[in-house]
XYZ file of C-alpha atoms in Angstrom:
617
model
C 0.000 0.000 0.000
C 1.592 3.115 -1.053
C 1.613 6.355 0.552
C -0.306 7.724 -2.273
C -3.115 5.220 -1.899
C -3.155 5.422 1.709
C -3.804 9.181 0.921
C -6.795 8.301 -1.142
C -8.444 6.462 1.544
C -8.236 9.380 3.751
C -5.704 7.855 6.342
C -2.800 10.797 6.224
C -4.890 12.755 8.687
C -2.274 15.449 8.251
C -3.771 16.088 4.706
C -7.244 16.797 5.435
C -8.457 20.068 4.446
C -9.923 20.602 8.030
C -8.914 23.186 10.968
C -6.409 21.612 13.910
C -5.754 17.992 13.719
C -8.419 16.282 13.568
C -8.778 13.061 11.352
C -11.690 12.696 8.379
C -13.750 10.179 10.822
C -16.228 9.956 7.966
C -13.911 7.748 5.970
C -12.133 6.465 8.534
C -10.922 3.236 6.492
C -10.287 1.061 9.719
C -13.119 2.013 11.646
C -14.479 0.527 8.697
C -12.077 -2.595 8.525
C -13.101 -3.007 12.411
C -17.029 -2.933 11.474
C -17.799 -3.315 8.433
C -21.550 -4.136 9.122
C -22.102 -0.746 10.385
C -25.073 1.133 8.027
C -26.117 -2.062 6.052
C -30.284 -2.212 6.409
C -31.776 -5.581 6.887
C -32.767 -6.824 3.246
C -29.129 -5.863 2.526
C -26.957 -7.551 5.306
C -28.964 -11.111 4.030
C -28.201 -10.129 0.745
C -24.491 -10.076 1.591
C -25.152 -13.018 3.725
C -26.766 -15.082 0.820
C -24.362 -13.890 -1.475
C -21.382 -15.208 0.847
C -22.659 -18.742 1.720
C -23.667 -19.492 -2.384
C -19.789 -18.431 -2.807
C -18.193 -20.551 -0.371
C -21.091 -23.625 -0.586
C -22.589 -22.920 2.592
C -26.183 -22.676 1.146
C -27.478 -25.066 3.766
C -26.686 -22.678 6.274
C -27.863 -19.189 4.963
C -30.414 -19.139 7.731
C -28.105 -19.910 10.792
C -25.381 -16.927 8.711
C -28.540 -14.429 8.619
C -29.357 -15.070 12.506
C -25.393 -14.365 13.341
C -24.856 -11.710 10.867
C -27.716 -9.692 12.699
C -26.444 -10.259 15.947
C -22.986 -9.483 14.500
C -24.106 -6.087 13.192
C -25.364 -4.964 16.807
C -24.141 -7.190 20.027
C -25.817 -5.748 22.412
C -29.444 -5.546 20.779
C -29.740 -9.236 20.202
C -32.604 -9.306 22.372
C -34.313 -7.530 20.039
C -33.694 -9.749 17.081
C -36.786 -11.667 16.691
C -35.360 -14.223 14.287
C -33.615 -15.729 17.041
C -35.764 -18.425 19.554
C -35.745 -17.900 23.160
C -32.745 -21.052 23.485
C -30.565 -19.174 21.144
C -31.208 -15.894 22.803
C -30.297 -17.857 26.202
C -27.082 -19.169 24.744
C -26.112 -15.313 24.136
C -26.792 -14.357 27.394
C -24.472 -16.997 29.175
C -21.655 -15.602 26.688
C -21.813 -12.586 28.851
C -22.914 -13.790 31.904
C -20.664 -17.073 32.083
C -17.789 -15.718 29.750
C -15.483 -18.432 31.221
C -17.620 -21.000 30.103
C -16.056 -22.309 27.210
C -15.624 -25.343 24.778
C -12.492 -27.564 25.545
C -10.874 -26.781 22.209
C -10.833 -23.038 23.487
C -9.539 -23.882 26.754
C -6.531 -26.083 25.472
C -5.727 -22.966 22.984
C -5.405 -20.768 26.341
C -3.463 -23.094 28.201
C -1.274 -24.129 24.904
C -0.684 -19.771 24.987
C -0.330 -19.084 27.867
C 2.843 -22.319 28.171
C 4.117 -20.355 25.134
C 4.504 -17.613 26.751
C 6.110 -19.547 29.704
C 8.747 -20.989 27.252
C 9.393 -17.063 26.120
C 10.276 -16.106 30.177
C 11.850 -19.350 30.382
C 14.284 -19.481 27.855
C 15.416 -15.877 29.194
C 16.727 -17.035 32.496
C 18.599 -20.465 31.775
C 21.665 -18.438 31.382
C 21.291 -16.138 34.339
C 22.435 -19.031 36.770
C 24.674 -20.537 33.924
C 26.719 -17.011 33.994
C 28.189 -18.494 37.410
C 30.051 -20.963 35.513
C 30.240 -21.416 32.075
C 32.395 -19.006 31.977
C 35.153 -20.723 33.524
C 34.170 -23.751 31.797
C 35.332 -22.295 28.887
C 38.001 -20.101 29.824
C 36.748 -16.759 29.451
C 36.363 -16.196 33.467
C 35.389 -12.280 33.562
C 37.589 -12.226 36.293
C 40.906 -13.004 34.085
C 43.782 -10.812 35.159
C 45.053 -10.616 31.317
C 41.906 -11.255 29.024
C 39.394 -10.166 31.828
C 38.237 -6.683 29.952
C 37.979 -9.711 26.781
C 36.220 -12.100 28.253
C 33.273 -9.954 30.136
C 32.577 -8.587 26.397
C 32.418 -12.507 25.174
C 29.730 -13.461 28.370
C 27.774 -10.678 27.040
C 27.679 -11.308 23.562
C 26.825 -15.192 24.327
C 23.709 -13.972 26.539
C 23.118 -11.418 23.554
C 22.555 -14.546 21.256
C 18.768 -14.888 21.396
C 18.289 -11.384 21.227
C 20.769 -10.336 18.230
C 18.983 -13.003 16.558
C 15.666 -11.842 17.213
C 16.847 -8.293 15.271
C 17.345 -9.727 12.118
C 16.021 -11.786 10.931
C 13.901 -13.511 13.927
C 11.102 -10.372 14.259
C 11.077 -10.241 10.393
C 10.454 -14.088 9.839
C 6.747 -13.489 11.546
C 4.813 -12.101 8.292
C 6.617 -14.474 5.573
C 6.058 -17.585 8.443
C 2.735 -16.599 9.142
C 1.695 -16.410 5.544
C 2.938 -19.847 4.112
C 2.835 -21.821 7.653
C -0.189 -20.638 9.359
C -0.553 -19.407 13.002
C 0.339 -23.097 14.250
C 2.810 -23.522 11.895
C 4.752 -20.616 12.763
C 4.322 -21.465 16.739
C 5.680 -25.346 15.590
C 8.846 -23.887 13.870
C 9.467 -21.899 17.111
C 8.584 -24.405 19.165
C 11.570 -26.660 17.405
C 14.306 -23.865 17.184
C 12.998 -23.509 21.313
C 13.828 -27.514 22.229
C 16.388 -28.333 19.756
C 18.754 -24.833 20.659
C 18.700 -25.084 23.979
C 19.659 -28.465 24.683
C 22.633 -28.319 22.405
C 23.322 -25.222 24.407
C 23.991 -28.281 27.289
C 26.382 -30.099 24.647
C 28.464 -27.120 24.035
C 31.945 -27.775 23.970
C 33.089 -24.077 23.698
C 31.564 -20.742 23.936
C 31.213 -20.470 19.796
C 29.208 -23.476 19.566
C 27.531 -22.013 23.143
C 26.911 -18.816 20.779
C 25.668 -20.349 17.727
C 23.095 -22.328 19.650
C 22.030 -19.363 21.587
C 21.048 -17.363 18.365
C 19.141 -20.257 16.842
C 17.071 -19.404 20.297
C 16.636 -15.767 19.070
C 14.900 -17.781 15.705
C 12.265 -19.227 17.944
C 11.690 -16.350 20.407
C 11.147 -13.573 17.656
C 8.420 -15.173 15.829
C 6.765 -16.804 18.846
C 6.721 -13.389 20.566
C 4.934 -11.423 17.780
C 2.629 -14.692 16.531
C 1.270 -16.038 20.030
C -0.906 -12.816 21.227
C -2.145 -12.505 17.594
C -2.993 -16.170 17.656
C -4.561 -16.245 20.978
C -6.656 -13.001 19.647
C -7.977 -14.200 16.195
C -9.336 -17.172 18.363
C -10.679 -16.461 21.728
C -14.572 -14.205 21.599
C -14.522 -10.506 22.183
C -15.841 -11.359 25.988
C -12.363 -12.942 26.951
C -9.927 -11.810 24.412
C -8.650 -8.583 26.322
C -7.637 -10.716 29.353
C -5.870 -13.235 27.583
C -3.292 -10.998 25.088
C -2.911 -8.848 28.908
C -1.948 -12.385 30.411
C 1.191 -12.630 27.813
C 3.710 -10.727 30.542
C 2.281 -12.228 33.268
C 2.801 -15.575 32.093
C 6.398 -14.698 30.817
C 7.210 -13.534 34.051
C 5.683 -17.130 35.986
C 8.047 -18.736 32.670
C 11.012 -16.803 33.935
C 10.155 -18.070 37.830
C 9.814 -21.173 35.922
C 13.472 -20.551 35.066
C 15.108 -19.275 38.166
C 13.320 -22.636 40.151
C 14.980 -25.220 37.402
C 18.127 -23.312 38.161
C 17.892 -24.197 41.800
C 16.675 -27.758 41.317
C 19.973 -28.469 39.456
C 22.538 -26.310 41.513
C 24.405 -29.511 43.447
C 24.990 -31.278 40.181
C 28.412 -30.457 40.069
C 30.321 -28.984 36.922
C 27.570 -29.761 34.841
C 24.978 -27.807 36.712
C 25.470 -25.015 33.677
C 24.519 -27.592 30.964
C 21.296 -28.314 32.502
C 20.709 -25.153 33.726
C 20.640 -23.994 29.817
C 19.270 -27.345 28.869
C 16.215 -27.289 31.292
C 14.098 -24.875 28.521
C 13.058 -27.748 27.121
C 10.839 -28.938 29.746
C 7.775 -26.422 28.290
C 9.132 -25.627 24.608
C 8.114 -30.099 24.097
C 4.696 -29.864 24.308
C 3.986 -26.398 23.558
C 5.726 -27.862 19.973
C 3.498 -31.118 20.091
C 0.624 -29.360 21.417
C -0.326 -26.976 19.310
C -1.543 -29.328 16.367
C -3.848 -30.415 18.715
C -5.554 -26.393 18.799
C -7.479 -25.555 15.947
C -5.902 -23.373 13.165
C -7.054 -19.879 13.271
C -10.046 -19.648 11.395
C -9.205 -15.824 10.063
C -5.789 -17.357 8.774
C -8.024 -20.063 6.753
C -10.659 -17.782 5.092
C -7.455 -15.624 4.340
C -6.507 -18.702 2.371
C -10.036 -19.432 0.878
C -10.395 -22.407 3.121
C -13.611 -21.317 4.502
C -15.435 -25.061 5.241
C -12.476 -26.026 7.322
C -12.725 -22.445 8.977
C -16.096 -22.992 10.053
C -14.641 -26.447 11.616
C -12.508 -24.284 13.590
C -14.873 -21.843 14.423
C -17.792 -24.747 15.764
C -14.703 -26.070 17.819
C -13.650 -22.774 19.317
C -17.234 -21.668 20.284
C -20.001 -22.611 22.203
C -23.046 -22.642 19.658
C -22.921 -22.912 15.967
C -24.987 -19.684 16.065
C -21.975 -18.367 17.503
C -19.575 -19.788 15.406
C -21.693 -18.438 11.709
C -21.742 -14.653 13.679
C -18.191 -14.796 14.646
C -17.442 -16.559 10.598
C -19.468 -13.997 8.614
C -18.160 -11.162 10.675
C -14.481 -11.744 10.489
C -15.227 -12.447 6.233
C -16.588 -9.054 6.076
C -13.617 -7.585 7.817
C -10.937 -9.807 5.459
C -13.312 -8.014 2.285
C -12.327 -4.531 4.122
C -8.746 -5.073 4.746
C -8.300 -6.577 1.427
C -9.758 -3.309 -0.344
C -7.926 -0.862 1.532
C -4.594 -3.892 1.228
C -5.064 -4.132 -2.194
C -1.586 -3.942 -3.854
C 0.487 -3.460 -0.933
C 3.627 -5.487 -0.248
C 5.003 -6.321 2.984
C 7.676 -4.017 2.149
C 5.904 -0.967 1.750
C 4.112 -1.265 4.667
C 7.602 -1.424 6.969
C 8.390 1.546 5.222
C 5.238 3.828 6.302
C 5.517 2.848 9.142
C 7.578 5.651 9.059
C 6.105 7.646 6.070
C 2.641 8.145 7.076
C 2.227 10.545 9.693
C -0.811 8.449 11.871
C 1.381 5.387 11.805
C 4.697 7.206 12.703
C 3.466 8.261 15.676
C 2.598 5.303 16.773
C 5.911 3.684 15.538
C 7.489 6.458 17.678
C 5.066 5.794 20.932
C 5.755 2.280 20.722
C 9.178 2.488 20.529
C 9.314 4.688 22.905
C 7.905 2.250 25.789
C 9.770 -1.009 24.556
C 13.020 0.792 24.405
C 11.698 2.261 27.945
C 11.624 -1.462 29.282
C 15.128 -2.275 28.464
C 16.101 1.737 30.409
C 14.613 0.439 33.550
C 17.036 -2.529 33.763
C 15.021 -4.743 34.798
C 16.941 -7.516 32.724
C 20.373 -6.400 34.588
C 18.519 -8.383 36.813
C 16.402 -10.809 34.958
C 20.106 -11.661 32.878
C 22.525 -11.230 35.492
C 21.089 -11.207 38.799
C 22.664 -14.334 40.007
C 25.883 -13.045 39.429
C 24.630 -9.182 40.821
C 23.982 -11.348 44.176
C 27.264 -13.161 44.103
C 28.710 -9.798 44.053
C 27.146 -8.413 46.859
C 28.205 -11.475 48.827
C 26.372 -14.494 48.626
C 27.838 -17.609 47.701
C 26.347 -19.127 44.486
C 23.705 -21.223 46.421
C 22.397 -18.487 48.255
C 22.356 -16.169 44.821
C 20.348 -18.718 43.083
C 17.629 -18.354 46.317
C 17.502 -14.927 45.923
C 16.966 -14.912 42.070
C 14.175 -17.303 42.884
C 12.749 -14.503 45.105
C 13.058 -12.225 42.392
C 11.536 -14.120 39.737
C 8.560 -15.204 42.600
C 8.114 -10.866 43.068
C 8.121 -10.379 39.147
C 5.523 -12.570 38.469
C 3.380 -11.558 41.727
C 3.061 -8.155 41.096
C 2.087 -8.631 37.219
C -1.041 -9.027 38.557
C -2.606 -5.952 39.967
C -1.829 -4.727 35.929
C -5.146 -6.743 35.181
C -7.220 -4.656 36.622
C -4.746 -1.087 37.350
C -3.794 -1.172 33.571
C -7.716 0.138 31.954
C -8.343 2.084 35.283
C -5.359 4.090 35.982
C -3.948 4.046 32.708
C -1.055 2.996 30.304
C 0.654 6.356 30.788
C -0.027 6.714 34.048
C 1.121 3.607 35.789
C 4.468 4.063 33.819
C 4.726 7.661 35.031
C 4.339 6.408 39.135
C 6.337 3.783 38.694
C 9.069 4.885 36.638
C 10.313 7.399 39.553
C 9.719 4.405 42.139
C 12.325 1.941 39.970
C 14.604 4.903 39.954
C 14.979 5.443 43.898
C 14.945 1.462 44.333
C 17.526 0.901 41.925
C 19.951 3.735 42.972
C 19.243 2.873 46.789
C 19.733 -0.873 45.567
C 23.572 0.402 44.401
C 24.532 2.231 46.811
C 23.862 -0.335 49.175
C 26.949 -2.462 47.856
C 29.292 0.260 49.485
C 28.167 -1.511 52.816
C 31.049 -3.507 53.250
C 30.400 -7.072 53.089
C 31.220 -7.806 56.149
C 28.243 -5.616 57.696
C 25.434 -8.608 58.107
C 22.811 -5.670 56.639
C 24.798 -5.326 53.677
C 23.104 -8.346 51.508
C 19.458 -8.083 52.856
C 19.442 -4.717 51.946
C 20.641 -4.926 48.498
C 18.034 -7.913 47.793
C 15.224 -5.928 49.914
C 15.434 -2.936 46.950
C 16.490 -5.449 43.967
C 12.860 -7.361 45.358
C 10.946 -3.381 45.699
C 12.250 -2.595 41.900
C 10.657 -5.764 40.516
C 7.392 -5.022 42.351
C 7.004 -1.657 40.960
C 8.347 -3.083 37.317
C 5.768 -5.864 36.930
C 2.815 -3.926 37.221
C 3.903 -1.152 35.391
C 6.769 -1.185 32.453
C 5.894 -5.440 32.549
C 2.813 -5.213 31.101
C 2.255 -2.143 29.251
C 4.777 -2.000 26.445
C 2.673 -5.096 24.635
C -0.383 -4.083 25.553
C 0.480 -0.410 24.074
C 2.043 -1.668 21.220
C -0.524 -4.127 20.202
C -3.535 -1.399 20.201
C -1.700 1.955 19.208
C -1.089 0.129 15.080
C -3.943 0.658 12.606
C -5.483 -2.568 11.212
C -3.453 -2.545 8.481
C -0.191 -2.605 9.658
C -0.749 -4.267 12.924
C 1.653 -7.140 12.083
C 4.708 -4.610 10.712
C 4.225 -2.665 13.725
C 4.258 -5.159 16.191
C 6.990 -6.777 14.427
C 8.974 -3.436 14.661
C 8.104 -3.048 18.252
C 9.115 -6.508 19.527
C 12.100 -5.957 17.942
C 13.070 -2.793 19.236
C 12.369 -4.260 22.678
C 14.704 -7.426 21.678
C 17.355 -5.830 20.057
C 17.946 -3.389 22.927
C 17.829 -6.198 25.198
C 20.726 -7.510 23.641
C 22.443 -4.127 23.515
C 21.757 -4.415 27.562
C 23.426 -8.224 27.777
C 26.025 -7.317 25.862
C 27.352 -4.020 27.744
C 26.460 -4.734 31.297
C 29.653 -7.250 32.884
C 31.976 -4.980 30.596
C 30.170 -1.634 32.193
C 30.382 -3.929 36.207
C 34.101 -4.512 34.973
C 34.927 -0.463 34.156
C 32.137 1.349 36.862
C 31.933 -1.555 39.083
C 28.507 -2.550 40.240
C 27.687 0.338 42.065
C 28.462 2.842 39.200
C 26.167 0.067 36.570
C 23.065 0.360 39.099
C 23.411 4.342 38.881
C 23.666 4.572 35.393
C 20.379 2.370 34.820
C 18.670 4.354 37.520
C 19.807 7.848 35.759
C 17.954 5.833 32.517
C 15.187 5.503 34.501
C 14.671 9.278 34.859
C 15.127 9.810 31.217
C 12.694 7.260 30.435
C 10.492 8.746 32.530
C 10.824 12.282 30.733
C 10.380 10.223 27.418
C 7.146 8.935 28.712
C 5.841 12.266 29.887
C 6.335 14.378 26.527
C 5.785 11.442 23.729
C 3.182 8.433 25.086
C -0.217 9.760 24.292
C -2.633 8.046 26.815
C -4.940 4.802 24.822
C -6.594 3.403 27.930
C -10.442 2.329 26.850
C -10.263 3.632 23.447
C -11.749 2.910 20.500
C -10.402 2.764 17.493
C -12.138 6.370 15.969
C -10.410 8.023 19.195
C -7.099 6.005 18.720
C -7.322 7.195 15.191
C -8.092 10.821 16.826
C -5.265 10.567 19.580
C -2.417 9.693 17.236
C -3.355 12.734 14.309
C -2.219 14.889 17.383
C 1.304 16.361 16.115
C 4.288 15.053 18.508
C 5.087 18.357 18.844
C 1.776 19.597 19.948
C 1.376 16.994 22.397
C 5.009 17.417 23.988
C 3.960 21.494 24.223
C 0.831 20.432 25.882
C 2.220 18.188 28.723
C 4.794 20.827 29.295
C 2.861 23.851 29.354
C -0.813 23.156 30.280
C -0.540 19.528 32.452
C 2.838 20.469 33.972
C 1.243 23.500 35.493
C -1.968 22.074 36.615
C -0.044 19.252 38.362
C 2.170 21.702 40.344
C -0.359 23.728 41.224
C -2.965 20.667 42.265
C -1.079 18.073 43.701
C 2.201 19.962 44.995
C 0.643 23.177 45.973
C -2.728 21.637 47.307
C -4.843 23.728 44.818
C -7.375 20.633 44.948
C -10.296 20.482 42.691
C -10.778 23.977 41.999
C -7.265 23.941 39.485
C -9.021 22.743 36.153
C -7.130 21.138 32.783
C -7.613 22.200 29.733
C -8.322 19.216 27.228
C -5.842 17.898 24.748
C -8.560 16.483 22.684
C -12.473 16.942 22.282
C -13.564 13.496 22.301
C -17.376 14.911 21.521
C -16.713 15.542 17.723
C -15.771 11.584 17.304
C -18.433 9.263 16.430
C -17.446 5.750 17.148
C -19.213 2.520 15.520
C -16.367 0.440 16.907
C -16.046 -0.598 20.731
C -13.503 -0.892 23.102
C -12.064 -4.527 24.026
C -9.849 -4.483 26.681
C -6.296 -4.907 26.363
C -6.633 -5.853 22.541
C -5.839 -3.460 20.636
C -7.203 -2.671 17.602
């Protein structure tokens, strides 16, 4: 899609021949992708209903597709459909009233997810208690007197593996994969670069064959990470969907707990504790890999592919009612018809490039970036990589550094919870600006407490007490958000670039993080590395505050809205209009009698679209 189409379809907002900034809602192409039953009268939606099941030889069901493409066209007025019986009506009803009540097909797909998401967190923390020795295994001890400076660079280029990997080409592999493999397809070739990587990262025999298995990794986690929430979207109903692509971090982090309790299980094993330590990955990535031929495909990836019978298969397996199933099938065909029109000679390639070109989507490439890059600032994976050998350092012996890992990887995944229920109340933007500040303070008070000499028996509490504080104001803040963010600030039709591009920004600078941090503990010691990742911390935070546009319960019209706001005009705002106002409310006591002017005037957006939590657009 070129920028000159994308112009005639009324998307480059900055074009529009209207006052400020607002967007031409009235042919608003994605609001139109996202419902593209909106207008249609009766006699016409079953003409488009006919029309579809004659097309795809479906004619025995045109009655049971006319029954769901009326509920489709309004949800929440199918009590007022009267070609539906009072059982069918019912069966709605409990969709909403028992959402959790779900076929077994669905319930595998969540579970088969969510231990995807497990083998993501997992596979990120084999190495943290291998750092201890491996290293001296191979002979590149950071601690060398002649190659030390050497060696620290190697052990951070061998934990950058995945993560290098993930840049190029892992992140990029998702749209070709998807396309000629399918959802599970793409999940099954991750799923065998996941089992078969890591344990030949436990036959190494030096640290290049260590390195070379540890990118093949980085070919498994890149696709997985962009392919699994989209997956888990396409086939869960609008009632549950939110909850589960929010659940991705959360089950990461119990993966990387996962990974900190196999590193404790093995720790007495002797010289080979590393081996299985890396090895152990494979424990989830086996039947996540078996399992997911067992899940049906997703039914939008079939009628992409004109398989539309065995779509409706899927569909009948993955809901409830087949009522459900023909609403959920003729809705997602109209929205394919959409995508394809405004898709319609577009190439992968030009849509990576306006991502950058097209002023809408920039900003949202921008905003994105902005909050992965902002994970990797907060250094949370200093500790998530290293913090076994952080620990050691502050004066633990290796047994009792692997305990306190564990106690770190128990906080992480703890406090990811509260973000299920903070992250739609108080807000993307929000929770990242309170908690950014907090991570500061902990970290820097977290460094400074390793200039209590070790022989002081407060010295190693306290630096574990703040390490454990950081992690509890991370997970519910900068764990969850930058996905969620990312996976609802893309228009429809470069959802898949953009989340592409944003997983690997957050990647890549995760192995820009592995790769620098024993050289920077070797040159600024540990106390100087903490203090440089809390100073990130405050400039993360002033990143946040003049270039993240808040999306919390959105829909897409006033996402559409939100992101034809200049950059520019939004930094000026925060700094003169909500900078003031905060001052004088909260830090002079001005209470409620200090008003805010507005960024936007949500009243001149009509939306036919609706928010789902957590989703995205």
């Amino acid at each position: 899609m070129s920028s000159e189409k994308v112009d005639e379809k009324h998307v480059d907002v900055e074009k529009q021949k209207k006052p400020s900034f607002a967007p031409d809602l009235a042919h608003n192409v994605n609001a139109k992708i996202q419902n593209p039953l909106h207008g249609l009268t009766k006699d016409e939606l079953f003409t488009e209903v006919d029309v579809f099941c004659r097309e795809k030889g479906m004619e025995d069901k045109i009655e049971l597709f006319r029954k769901g493409a009326l509920v489709a066209q309004h949800p929440s007025k199918f009590e007022e459909v009267e070609e539906l019986d009072e059982s069918e009506k019912q069966t709605l009803r409990d969709e909403i009233i028992h959402k959790w009540r779900q076929p077994s097909s669905l319930i595998f797909t969540v579970v088969l997810c969510s231990l995807a998401a497990a083998v993501q967190g997992w596979d990120q923390t084999g190495s943290n208690g291998a750092n201890l020795s491996f290293p001296v295994e191979f002979d590149i001890a950071e601690d060398d007197p002649v190659h030390g400076s050497r060696n620290q660079w190697l052990v951070g280029v061998i934990n950058a593996g995945p993560y290098l990997a993930c840049v190029f080409p892992g992140c990029w592999l998702t749209d070709p994969l998807n396309n000629y493999l399918g959802r599970r397809g793409t999940i099954f070739f991750c799923g065998i670069f996941c089992t078969i990587s890591v344990i030949g990262s436990g036959f190494a025999q030096n640290w290049y064959q260590l390195f070379i298995c540890r990118l093949l990794l980085g070919l498994g986690m890149g696709p997985k990470a962009s392919t699994v929430p989209v997956y888990a979207a396409e086939n869960t109903p609008a009632a549950v969907r939110g909850g589960l692509v929010m659940s991705w971090q959360m089950w990461t982090a119990f993966g990387i707990f996962l990974g900190y309790s196999a590193n404790l299980a093995v720790m007495n094993t002797g010289r080979i504790a590393w081996r299985l330590q890396l090895g152990s990955a494979f424990i989830p990535a086996i039947p996540m890999t078996i399992g997911v031929f067992f899940c049906p495909e997703s039914p939008r990836w079939l009628m992409k592919k004109g398989r539309y019978a065995e779509a409706y298969h899927s569909f009948t397996r993955l809901r409830n009612t087949e009522l459900q199933a023909a609403r959920d099938m003729f809705y997602t065909a109209k929205q394919l018809a959409a995508e394809f029109e405004v898709l319609k000679g577009s190439t992968y390639w030009s849509r990576i490039t306006e991502l950058f070109t097209i002023p809408r989507v920039r900003r949202a490439t921008i905003a994105s970036g902005v909050v992965m890059i902002a994970q990797q600032m907060c250094g949370i994976n200093i500790i998530a990589f290293y913090s076994s050998t952080v620990f050691v350092r502050a004066g633990y012996n290796d047994h009792q550094a692997l305990w306190a890992s564990w106690g770190f990887g128990l906080v992480n995944w703890l406090f990811a919870f509260p973000a299920v229920w903070t992250i739609d109340t108080f807000g993307r933007r929000n929770l990242l600006l309170f908690t950014f500040p907090n991570m500061a303070w902990t970290l820097l008070v977290a460094g400074l407490c390793f200039l209590i000499p070790t022989s002081s028996p407060a010295s190693v509490p306290l630096v574990a007490l703040f390490i454990f504080m950081f992690a509890a104001f991370y997970s519910p803040g900068e764990g969850p958000v930058p996905f969620t963010y990312s996976a609802e600030v893309f228009p429809l039709t470069h959802r898949e670039v953009g989340m592409s591009w944003a997983v690997m920004v957050c990647l890549g600078f995760a192995a820009v993080l592995s790769i620098t941090f024993p050289r920077m503990v070797g040159a600024m010691t540990i106390v100087g590395a903490f203090c440089f990742y809390a100073g990130l911390n405050v400039i993360a935070f002033v990143m946040i505050f003049f270039l993240l546009p808040e999306t919390k319960q959105r829909t897409l019209e006033e996402l559409d809205y939100v992101f034809a706001v200049p950059m520019r005009t939004h930094a000026n705002y925060q700094l003169t209009k909500f900078l003031p106002y905060f001052i004088k409310r909260y830090v002079f006591c001005g209470g409620k009698k200090v008003t805010l002017e507005p960024l936007y005037n949500f009243d001149e957006v009509e939306s036919i679209t609706v928010f789902e939590k957590g989703t995205g657009h």
